[in-house]
């Protein structure tokens, strides 16, 4: 099963900056995450809540998924972040990103709090959740986390914090190791585990940000690795990273045309009682059609 909304790119934007939130609203990101956590100084956190409410309710966000990232719910700010922003923004908010998840408990806390707020406001519209997998404990529990509530839309691999939690030696926050020291992808295990858990739960898998915004090749390399494993998108911390993510996570027109042609040929063959069919030197059967349908589904969402 593939997720119902586009999540090729996400832009993390500090909720303390009205200027950057205005810029984010005008960007081409599929999702914008207005941050209350690590992108905001402790002294600015309380003020950022109302700035986020104003931005959500007054700016034109187009078709973007409008998300906020709250603080760790085991700390002093997290619960009030949920209450203040949800009660202030109401229908202008789509998703809450829960950081530093370790087990389903942190997700359930926000899930239950939202159920209460929605009951108070007689709201039938349900705000979604995304869980950041950025602690080693979360990776151990990722299969339980991914299926812990129907409110969960996605799990997101938070590479920066995860590197710190694991004690990995990366060249850049959100990047891999120095290729001279460790050829190969040090994140293959974590990414594979995350994408399998997400797919099994029927939700999206999203790769987290890459700090070196002056290194587009490094960003693209990480995005391609995640895309190849089956991730739906990658987040960024700078507007210049959005076009890179949109490009890597969108199929090209030739790929889409080929997928549609092969799927059609297979449907015609099936109607004639055949299980496999040859098209231009390629074999199409039920398994290959499943792969093609993934491409067609994303193309349909993009409107290609
Ligand atoms: N969201 C929206 N707009 C952003 C942005 C972001 N994440 N990052 C930069 N911009 C804007 C800048 O305000 C600037 O706008 P302007 O041209 O109207 O002046 C423009 O994009 C170009 O930015 P640039 O000058 O190259 O970078 P900067 O020095 O202003 O900012 C950072 C660099 C790293 C401080 C900034 O990108 C940032 O704060 N990123 C988000 C950090 C974050 O979310 N951290 C949590 C990580 S998960
Ligand atoms: Mg983090």
Coordinates of C-alpha atoms and ligand atoms in Angstrom, one line a residue:
X1 CA 0.0 0.0 0.0
X2 CA 1.3 3.5 -0.9
X3 CA 0.6 6.6 1.1
X4 CA -2.2 8.9 -0.1
X5 CA -0.3 12.2 0.0
X6 CA 2.8 13.5 -1.7
X7 CA 5.8 13.6 0.6
X8 CA 8.8 13.9 -1.7
X9 CA 10.2 17.0 0.0
X10 CA 9.8 18.6 3.4
X11 CA 11.3 21.9 4.6
X12 CA 12.2 22.4 8.2
X13 CA 11.6 26.0 9.1
X14 CA 12.2 27.6 12.5
X15 CA 8.9 28.7 14.0
X16 CA 10.7 31.7 15.5
X17 CA 11.3 33.3 12.1
X18 CA 8.3 35.0 10.5
X19 CA 10.4 35.7 7.4
X20 CA 11.4 32.1 6.9
X21 CA 7.9 30.8 7.4
X22 CA 6.7 33.2 4.7
X23 CA 9.4 31.9 2.5
X24 CA 8.4 28.3 3.3
X25 CA 4.8 28.9 2.4
X26 CA 5.9 30.1 -1.0
X27 CA 8.3 27.2 -1.6
X28 CA 7.7 24.0 -3.7
X29 CA 8.0 21.7 -0.7
X30 CA 5.3 19.0 -0.4
X31 CA 5.4 19.5 3.4
X32 CA 6.5 22.3 5.6
X33 CA 7.5 21.6 9.1
X34 CA 7.3 24.6 11.3
X35 CA 9.7 23.8 14.1
X36 CA 9.5 24.4 17.8
X37 CA 12.3 22.0 18.8
X38 CA 15.9 22.1 17.8
X39 CA 15.6 24.9 15.2
X40 CA 14.4 27.3 17.9
X41 CA 16.4 28.7 20.9
X42 CA 15.0 27.9 24.3
X43 CA 14.3 31.6 25.0
X44 CA 12.2 31.9 21.8
X45 CA 10.1 28.7 22.2
X46 CA 7.1 30.2 23.9
X47 CA 6.8 33.1 21.4
X48 CA 7.3 30.8 18.5
X49 CA 4.0 29.0 19.3
X50 CA 2.0 32.1 18.6
X51 CA 4.1 33.0 15.6
X52 CA 3.4 29.6 14.1
X53 CA -0.4 29.9 14.8
X54 CA -0.4 33.3 12.9
X55 CA 1.7 31.8 10.0
X56 CA -0.6 28.8 9.7
X57 CA -3.8 30.8 9.8
X58 CA -2.8 33.8 7.7
X59 CA -0.4 32.6 5.0
X60 CA -1.4 30.8 1.8
X61 CA 0.1 27.3 2.0
X62 CA -1.4 26.0 -1.3
X63 CA -1.5 22.2 -1.4
X64 CA 1.3 21.7 1.1
X65 CA 1.0 19.5 4.1
X66 CA 1.2 21.9 7.1
X67 CA 3.2 20.3 9.9
X68 CA 4.7 21.5 13.2
X69 CA 7.4 19.8 15.2
X70 CA 6.8 19.9 18.9
X71 CA 9.4 19.5 21.7
X72 CA 10.1 16.1 23.3
X73 CA 6.9 15.2 25.2
X74 CA 9.0 14.0 28.2
X75 CA 10.3 17.6 28.6
X76 CA 8.7 20.8 29.9
X77 CA 7.5 22.2 26.6
X78 CA 6.0 19.4 24.5
X79 CA 2.5 19.1 25.9
X80 CA 1.9 22.8 25.8
X81 CA 3.2 23.0 22.2
X82 CA 0.4 20.6 21.2
X83 CA -2.3 22.4 23.1
X84 CA -1.4 25.9 22.2
X85 CA -0.8 25.4 18.5
X86 CA -3.7 23.0 17.9
X87 CA -6.2 25.1 19.7
X88 CA -4.9 28.2 18.0
X89 CA -4.5 26.9 14.4
X90 CA -7.3 24.3 14.4
X91 CA -8.1 23.3 10.8
X92 CA -5.0 25.1 9.5
X93 CA -2.7 22.3 10.8
X94 CA -2.4 18.8 9.2
X95 CA 0.3 17.0 11.0
X96 CA 2.3 17.0 14.3
X97 CA 5.9 15.6 14.1
X98 CA 6.8 13.9 17.4
X99 CA 10.6 14.0 18.0
X100 CA 12.8 11.8 20.2
X101 CA 10.3 8.9 20.1
X102 CA 11.7 5.9 21.8
X103 CA 8.7 3.6 22.1
X104 CA 5.0 3.9 21.1
X105 CA 4.3 5.6 24.5
X106 CA 5.4 9.1 23.3
X107 CA 3.2 8.8 20.2
X108 CA 0.2 7.6 22.2
X109 CA 0.6 10.5 24.5
X110 CA 0.1 13.0 21.6
X111 CA -2.5 10.8 20.0
X112 CA -4.6 10.8 23.2
X113 CA -4.1 14.5 23.8
X114 CA -5.3 15.3 20.3
X115 CA -8.4 13.1 20.8
X116 CA -9.3 15.2 23.8
X117 CA -8.7 18.5 22.0
X118 CA -10.7 17.4 19.0
X119 CA -13.6 16.2 21.3
X120 CA -13.6 19.6 23.1
X121 CA -13.9 21.4 19.7
X122 CA -16.4 18.9 18.2
X123 CA -13.9 18.4 15.4
X124 CA -14.4 15.5 13.0
X125 CA -11.1 16.4 11.3
X126 CA -8.2 14.3 12.5
X127 CA -4.7 15.8 12.8
X128 CA -2.1 13.2 11.7
X129 CA 1.2 12.3 13.3
X130 CA 4.7 11.6 12.2
X131 CA 7.3 9.9 14.5
X132 CA 10.9 10.8 14.3
X133 CA 13.2 7.8 14.6
X134 CA 16.3 9.4 15.9
X135 CA 17.2 7.5 19.1
X136 CA 18.7 4.0 18.9
X137 CA 15.9 2.7 21.1
X138 CA 13.4 3.9 18.5
X139 CA 15.1 1.7 15.9
X140 CA 14.8 -1.3 18.1
X141 CA 11.0 -0.6 18.5
X142 CA 10.3 0.8 15.0
X143 CA 8.0 -2.0 14.0
X144 CA 5.7 -1.4 17.0
X145 CA 6.0 2.4 16.6
X146 CA 5.0 2.3 12.9
X147 CA 1.8 0.4 13.7
X148 CA 0.9 1.9 17.1
X149 CA -2.0 4.2 16.0
X150 CA -4.0 4.8 12.8
X151 CA -3.2 8.5 13.3
X152 CA 0.4 7.9 12.3
X153 CA 1.0 9.0 8.6
X154 CA 4.8 8.4 8.4
X155 CA 8.0 7.6 10.2
X156 CA 10.9 9.9 9.6
X157 CA 14.6 8.9 9.9
X158 CA 16.3 11.7 11.9
X159 CA 19.9 11.2 10.8
X160 CA 21.5 13.9 12.8
X161 CA 20.3 13.0 16.2
X162 CA 20.5 9.3 15.3
X163 CA 24.2 9.6 14.5
X164 CA 24.7 11.1 18.0
X165 CA 22.6 8.5 19.7
X166 CA 24.5 5.7 18.0
X167 CA 27.9 7.3 18.4
X168 CA 28.5 7.2 14.6
X169 CA 31.3 9.2 13.1
X170 CA 29.7 11.1 10.2
X171 CA 31.5 13.7 8.1
X172 CA 28.3 15.9 8.1
X173 CA 25.2 15.9 10.3
X174 CA 22.7 13.9 8.2
X175 CA 25.4 12.5 6.0
X176 CA 27.4 9.3 5.8
X177 CA 31.0 8.5 6.9
X178 CA 34.1 9.8 5.2
X179 CA 34.4 7.5 2.2
X180 CA 38.1 7.0 2.7
X181 CA 37.5 5.6 6.2
X182 CA 34.4 3.6 5.5
X183 CA 33.4 2.9 1.9
X184 CA 29.7 2.1 1.6
X185 CA 26.6 3.4 3.2
X186 CA 26.7 3.3 7.0
X187 CA 22.9 4.0 7.1
X188 CA 21.8 1.0 5.1
X189 CA 20.8 -1.0 8.1
X190 CA 18.8 1.7 9.8
X191 CA 17.1 2.9 6.6
X192 CA 16.2 -0.7 5.5
X193 CA 14.7 -1.4 8.9
X194 CA 12.7 1.8 8.8
X195 CA 11.3 1.4 5.3
X196 CA 10.3 -2.2 5.9
X197 CA 8.5 -1.2 9.1
X198 CA 6.7 1.7 7.3
X199 CA 5.6 -0.5 4.4
X200 CA 4.4 -3.2 6.6
X201 CA 2.3 -0.7 8.5
X202 CA 1.0 1.0 5.2
X203 CA 2.5 4.4 6.1
X204 CA 5.2 6.6 4.5
X205 CA 8.9 6.4 5.2
X206 CA 10.8 9.7 5.0
X207 CA 14.5 10.4 5.1
X208 CA 15.5 13.3 7.4
X209 CA 17.6 16.4 6.8
X210 CA 21.1 16.9 5.6
X211 CA 22.8 19.8 7.3
X212 CA 25.4 20.8 4.7
X213 CA 23.2 22.9 2.5
X214 CA 26.2 24.1 0.5
X215 CA 26.8 20.5 -0.7
X216 CA 24.0 19.6 -3.2
X217 CA 25.9 16.5 -4.4
X218 CA 26.0 15.2 -0.9
X219 CA 22.2 15.9 -0.5
X220 CA 21.4 14.2 -3.8
X221 CA 23.6 11.1 -2.9
X222 CA 21.7 10.6 0.4
X223 CA 18.3 11.2 -1.3
X224 CA 19.1 8.7 -4.0
X225 CA 20.1 6.1 -1.4
X226 CA 16.9 6.6 0.5
X227 CA 14.8 6.6 -2.7
X228 CA 16.4 3.4 -4.0
X229 CA 15.4 1.6 -0.8
X230 CA 11.8 2.7 -1.1
X231 CA 11.6 5.9 0.9
X232 CA 8.9 8.4 -0.2
X233 CA 10.8 11.6 0.4
X234 CA 13.5 13.5 2.1
X235 CA 13.5 16.6 4.3
X236 CA 15.8 19.6 4.1
X237 CA 16.8 22.5 6.2
X238 CA 17.3 25.0 3.3
X239 CA 15.0 26.0 0.4
X240 CA 17.7 25.0 -2.1
X241 CA 17.3 21.3 -1.1
X242 CA 13.6 21.2 -2.0
X243 CA 14.1 21.0 -5.8
X244 CA 16.7 18.3 -5.3
X245 CA 14.3 16.1 -3.2
X246 CA 11.3 16.8 -5.6
X247 CA 13.5 15.7 -8.5
X248 CA 14.9 12.5 -6.9
X249 CA 11.5 11.3 -5.6
X250 CA 9.5 12.0 -8.8
X251 CA 9.6 9.5 -11.6
X252 CA 10.6 10.9 -15.0
X253 CA 8.0 11.1 -17.8
X254 CA 9.6 8.2 -19.7
X255 CA 9.5 6.0 -16.7
X256 CA 5.8 6.8 -16.1
X257 CA 4.8 6.2 -19.8
X258 CA 6.6 2.9 -19.7
X259 CA 5.0 1.8 -16.5
X260 CA 1.5 2.7 -17.8
X261 CA 2.2 0.9 -21.1
X262 CA 3.4 -2.3 -19.4
X263 CA 0.6 -2.3 -16.9
X264 CA -1.9 -1.9 -19.8
X265 CA -0.2 -4.8 -21.7
X266 CA -0.4 -6.9 -18.6
X267 CA -4.1 -6.2 -18.0
X268 CA -4.8 -7.1 -21.6
X269 CA -2.8 -10.4 -21.3
X270 CA -4.6 -11.2 -18.1
X271 CA -8.0 -10.7 -19.8
X272 CA -6.9 -13.3 -22.3
X273 CA -6.0 -15.7 -19.5
X274 CA -2.2 -15.2 -19.6
X275 CA -0.1 -14.7 -16.4
X276 CA 3.0 -13.3 -18.0
X277 CA 3.6 -11.3 -21.2
X278 CA 6.6 -10.1 -23.2
X279 CA 6.8 -6.4 -24.0
X280 CA 9.8 -5.1 -26.0
X281 CA 12.2 -7.7 -24.5
X282 CA 10.8 -7.3 -21.0
X283 CA 8.7 -9.8 -19.1
X284 CA 5.7 -8.5 -17.2
X285 CA 3.9 -10.6 -14.6
X286 CA 2.0 -10.0 -11.4
X287 CA 5.1 -9.1 -9.4
X288 CA 6.5 -6.7 -11.9
X289 CA 3.1 -5.0 -12.2
X290 CA 3.1 -4.4 -8.5
X291 CA 6.4 -2.5 -8.9
X292 CA 5.0 -0.5 -11.9
X293 CA 1.9 0.4 -9.9
X294 CA 4.1 2.2 -7.3
X295 CA 5.4 4.4 -10.1
X296 CA 1.9 5.0 -11.5
X297 CA 0.5 5.9 -8.0
X298 CA 3.1 8.5 -7.4
X299 CA 2.7 9.9 -11.0
X300 CA -1.1 10.1 -10.4
X301 CA -0.5 12.1 -7.2
X302 CA 1.9 14.5 -9.0
X303 CA -0.6 14.8 -11.8
X304 CA 1.9 13.5 -14.5
Ligands
LIG1 N1 13.0 27.7 5.7 C1 12.5 28.9 5.0 N2 13.4 29.8 4.5 C2 14.7 29.6 4.7 C3 15.2 28.5 5.4 C4 14.3 27.5 5.8 N3 14.7 26.4 6.5 N4 16.5 28.5 5.4 C5 16.9 29.7 4.7 N5 15.7 30.3 4.3 C6 15.7 31.6 3.6 C7 16.5 32.7 4.2 O1 15.8 33.4 5.1 C8 16.9 33.5 3.0 O2 15.8 34.3 2.6 P1 16.0 35.7 1.8 O3 16.6 35.3 0.5 O4 14.6 36.2 1.7 O5 16.9 36.5 2.7 C9 17.0 32.4 1.9 O6 16.2 31.3 2.3 C10 18.5 32.0 1.6 O7 19.0 31.6 2.8 P2 20.6 31.7 3.1 O8 21.0 33.1 3.2 O9 21.3 30.8 2.1 O10 20.7 30.9 4.5 P3 20.7 31.6 6.0 O11 22.0 31.9 6.4 O12 19.6 32.7 6.0 O13 20.1 30.4 6.8 C11 20.3 28.4 8.1 C12 20.9 29.2 7.0 C13 20.9 27.1 8.2 C14 20.4 29.2 9.5 C15 18.8 28.2 7.8 O14 18.7 27.6 6.6 C16 17.9 27.5 8.8 O15 17.6 28.1 9.9 N6 17.5 26.3 8.5 C17 16.5 25.5 9.3 C18 17.2 24.9 10.5 C19 16.3 23.9 11.1 O16 15.1 23.8 10.8 N7 16.9 23.1 12.1 C20 16.2 22.0 12.6 C21 16.7 20.8 11.8 S1 15.7 19.4 11.7
LIG2 MG1 16.4 15.7 16.0

